[in-house]
């Protein structure tokens, strides 16, 4: 927790004021900006899987090259989640938000202009930087701005919009691919460019967003804090007459010499890695369905229909977000996702069965990730909340880049065995979080930070 000479009262006072609010103190335009970015961030995560079969044919490449492109996107997540979240902790959540959306937009548009797999991998890396930063920063920002009784709900709402974008990725890709001759250009290029174009449209709205209250106080910017509070109709702290001495180095790797913080980082890296391996391995499912004898249209439709589960899971997370202990939600959702992967293995020759199993897998994944994003960010102090969340997601996503590679590696063992191997990762996550996870639901961020110090 940030150390002040005599200002713990200010920290507690600000926390109490935020927690006493009936709703998050953000204007509709700001919510729209964040929601639009969330929609197309998640849309962009999955659109690559839908165009992969076309890239194989167009560029005469194999599954290994396709997996390479997917892995480069994930490596981009690592860079964005770590590097830009450092920027978010040192310079503020707002400028980091602006930077992340610029990178996401530029990367998507450049990827749409790729002429070969080398260019695609490079530009997907850039896109991944924006995606990784966006996902890590949004949960920290929303958590810091939300009252404790609705922290999980507001995070889930933003992520639900993201699930809607992810679900839309399939139908949009399918429609454009079917209309390729009418459009007159490579339809897969439009599939990629949509995310970047709309993401950049949200930029002017994002510029209007206020800086995080808790970050401003931790940084010692009390004049700016009071100004922002008054702009949003909240009484100022009037902290300017009080002595506030934030540490000279707001961000420092020395923070991680704090054993509880370091253990938190290692714990969440393990959990995120174990649940993301199945997620990123799934990027090759459309290609694998084609390998198993389904047509391209059938393969895309299986994933498209199944992806409705993302919205269902996101909706499920809303009423449960702050009413069930966060770690229990994660454990239950992770278990269900494991079962659904194994069902895929048994039902590979049954089109309808694959759709149902996929729906269950996607729904549980949406519930799992929504809960885990809120759980991760709320478990760290304001001083390093963004970076801690970023380094957790960055390292775990980097390790999870093995997902597509493991998928290809275990393909020869048969589809059922492949699904069992993938499911085992999330089952292990269930065990670990059940035993070692802390309780955070209903607690203020200040209380959680003091417990972890």
XYZ file of N, CA and C in Angstrom, residues 44 51 55 59 105-116 119-127 188-189 192-193:
87
model
N -11.678 -8.631 -31.787
C -10.393 -8.810 -32.453
C -9.630 -10.029 -31.937
N -10.610 -16.362 -39.944
C -9.986 -16.147 -41.254
C -8.822 -17.100 -41.494
N -6.562 -17.931 -44.921
C -5.137 -17.610 -45.031
C -4.336 -18.832 -45.460
N -2.399 -18.141 -48.904
C -0.942 -18.019 -48.818
C -0.231 -19.370 -48.852
N -6.078 0.029 -32.664
C -6.630 0.476 -33.940
C -5.623 0.404 -35.070
N -4.409 0.908 -34.800
C -3.369 0.901 -35.835
C -2.979 -0.520 -36.212
N -2.806 -1.379 -35.214
C -2.413 -2.758 -35.493
C -3.437 -3.498 -36.324
N -4.721 -3.312 -36.025
C -5.784 -4.002 -36.769
C -5.819 -3.565 -38.230
N -5.688 -2.277 -38.447
C -5.731 -1.761 -39.817
C -4.521 -2.237 -40.617
N -3.347 -2.231 -39.995
C -2.139 -2.708 -40.688
C -2.220 -4.199 -40.966
N -2.759 -4.972 -40.025
C -2.907 -6.418 -40.239
C -3.808 -6.689 -41.437
N -4.807 -5.846 -41.622
C -5.723 -6.006 -42.752
C -5.032 -5.775 -44.092
N -3.882 -5.101 -44.065
C -3.147 -4.826 -45.306
C -2.013 -5.811 -45.552
N -1.882 -6.828 -44.698
C -0.775 -7.786 -44.791
C -0.750 -8.499 -46.139
N 0.477 -8.740 -46.627
C 0.663 -9.420 -47.897
C 1.192 -10.843 -47.739
N 1.653 -11.176 -46.536
C 2.132 -12.531 -46.272
C 2.073 -12.789 -44.770
N 4.238 -10.449 -42.373
C 3.608 -9.166 -42.072
C 2.426 -9.351 -41.123
N 1.636 -10.383 -41.361
C 0.484 -10.635 -40.504
C 0.925 -10.839 -39.060
N 1.950 -11.652 -38.863
C 2.430 -11.927 -37.510
C 2.931 -10.648 -36.832
N 3.649 -9.809 -37.574
C 4.182 -8.566 -37.023
C 3.056 -7.624 -36.597
N 2.068 -7.461 -37.475
C 0.985 -6.526 -37.167
C 0.018 -7.088 -36.128
N -0.137 -8.418 -36.091
C -0.948 -9.021 -35.030
C -0.249 -8.856 -33.681
N 1.078 -8.824 -33.701
C 1.835 -8.545 -32.484
C 1.491 -7.146 -31.966
N 1.462 -6.165 -32.872
C 1.132 -4.789 -32.499
C -0.301 -4.702 -31.975
N -1.217 -5.381 -32.658
C -2.605 -5.418 -32.200
C -2.691 -6.016 -30.805
N -11.410 -11.172 -45.830
C -10.757 -11.314 -44.533
C -10.087 -10.003 -44.102
N -9.739 -9.181 -45.072
C -9.124 -7.887 -44.735
C -10.138 -6.978 -44.041
N -10.656 -7.946 -40.365
C -9.634 -7.413 -39.462
C -9.743 -5.898 -39.293
N -10.059 -5.196 -40.365
C -10.048 -3.728 -40.330
C -11.192 -3.138 -39.508
